[in-house]
Phi, psi and omega in degrees: 000135179288127181268162177300322181298319179296317181299316180298318181296317178297317179299320179295320178297318178297320180297320179295315180298316180299321181293327183279345183249012180298138183283155170295164182229144171231106183251115182290141177276163180277326184206134176219164174252138178298143180292316179199155185292337181262012185245135179292164176271120180259162181300320181293342177287330191242004185216151169269123189245129179229134176104149185294319181292318178295322181296336179295343181252014184301322183269013180294129180282119180270316178223126178293155182301322183293338182271356181263141177293146181292330180221162179091170183263140175228174182227153174235127183267155180300332178295324177294320180293317179298320179296317179296320179291323176302313181295334181274355176087030179294148176263105185292343176288347183246355185227135171256125177254125181226165180118192181219257182250133180257125175273124180255113179273153184296157180286152177269349177233154184279327185219152176285150176294149181245154178279179181292181186297335181279350181086000180249144178283146176282343181220194180288155174252127178251124184246120178284122184294335181275339182241337179072015185269120178281139177227134180276149178206149169275135188287355181253029181299139183287147179288133179281138183278339184215198180284147175232151178286137180299325181300328181289344181278347185258002183291157180297330182279350182278127180243017179269087185294326180296310180297320180296319180293315178297317179300321181292320179296316181293318181300321178298326183277336184260008186299330178291337179265315181207117182266349180274113183298337179284348179254007176249129182237147179226150171233117188253122177268094189266015183300326184288346179299332179297343180285343177285133179301146180301337182276357180290132179226176181051052184288131179253140183237131173217154179267135172275112188085197181261155181277358180266042176240165180296325182217127181233167179244127175261126179260124180244128177232138180236151183266130177267162180303332180272006176096346179290152180235083175294158182222161173220158182242129179233132179282145179228126175263140185238136176225156171231152181263145176219152173275121187224160176286132181234138180288134177261352176209173179286127181240121187275160179304137178095340178285151176267140182285137185265326177119186183299139181088350180244283180241358182228159169217162178260131181214158177279134174220154179260146183219151168301148185299326181296334180277346180259317187230017179281188179294329179229077181300143185263344185264151179228156174278168181303317183296339182273349183249338182298131180088351180277149178271145181275138175269351180210160178283137182246129181272158179303137179087352181276143176285136176274111182257164183301323182291345180275353186259148173291123181301129177234108181290116179251344176236123181256152179302132181091352182284141174283132183230158175263121181251123185251140177227131179239125180207133176059030180084001180251143178245129178238132180233133178219153177271134178221181180245130178290131180265352177213161172292154179203142172262170178302130182095344178288148174257117185231154177279145176230149181226173180293141179288132176091348179278161178294152185300321180296316181290327178296317185285330185265307188267314188257006184283143173230161176257129180224158183255132177287120186249350175205182184264017181249017178076032176255131179238163182222137176279119184288000000 
């Protein structure tokens, strides 16, 4: 009779065998930006690659530069990638190809940087694993004491290849929150880069997780002459700028805010992404704070945040509200029912009018932000 112990042993053996025969993977990304207008699209530009056999095709040219439009968005289908890999001699028994259609956004620069006349770089080369764009850098770049604008990292005079590569990776991830590189700021703690041996070259950079977080980790790995790839981890803090109400004088607790030209002005300030686009954003626009009473005293120069205001419920549960959505230049407005109370700036669920409460909350519910005291909400 087969015992439980035998069954467990056989199952463990199967698990070991399965683990040793797992195929390499090539997973296509949904959207990437071209490295430069004069550079072809390579497999490593559009896919996450795992495993030695798959990595051998990382530099495979999928679309030549001449076949790509100079401007505008184009797409690459998984069938095109499969065809290119077939022609290169991939062993499909060893590689899993997944994904669908990759959207290729236009390049932000016209040409890739070139090395010196000898064909060799004067410093290290940092390669972004998500974009594949090589950038030259001197390995002795000074550590930045504070935040810098991502846009400043892409200038012709900038020779900090590591910062530029990290900035490009983060910008691609935060575009849904902020697409203007001059309004995205980063602070890079590069002390751990010293742990990489001086002989490390062809340094690859990738983000652990997504770059649209308050703090991300950049993983840098460099290739040594003996083939080893040591790595180091460096933390990166991310901020975005927004125009917000700022106190121009001391405003005491209990007073109602009067607005621009009286006790407030509008100014640019930087915030962690969670405070701008998280589940409970802390910042408000000028129109959302005027007339509101303060729950705390605000000093001159301080940003007026949602937590500083006395909560005023302007939308009550069960109230019919106008929910506005703006996308692609079109505005859509529909009437819905608020499922929770909400003050200006609160994010509350709304459901279809007339549906049962359970179905509204589960199937038809959406999250919208209260933007004024007249029962108008907006889908962020």
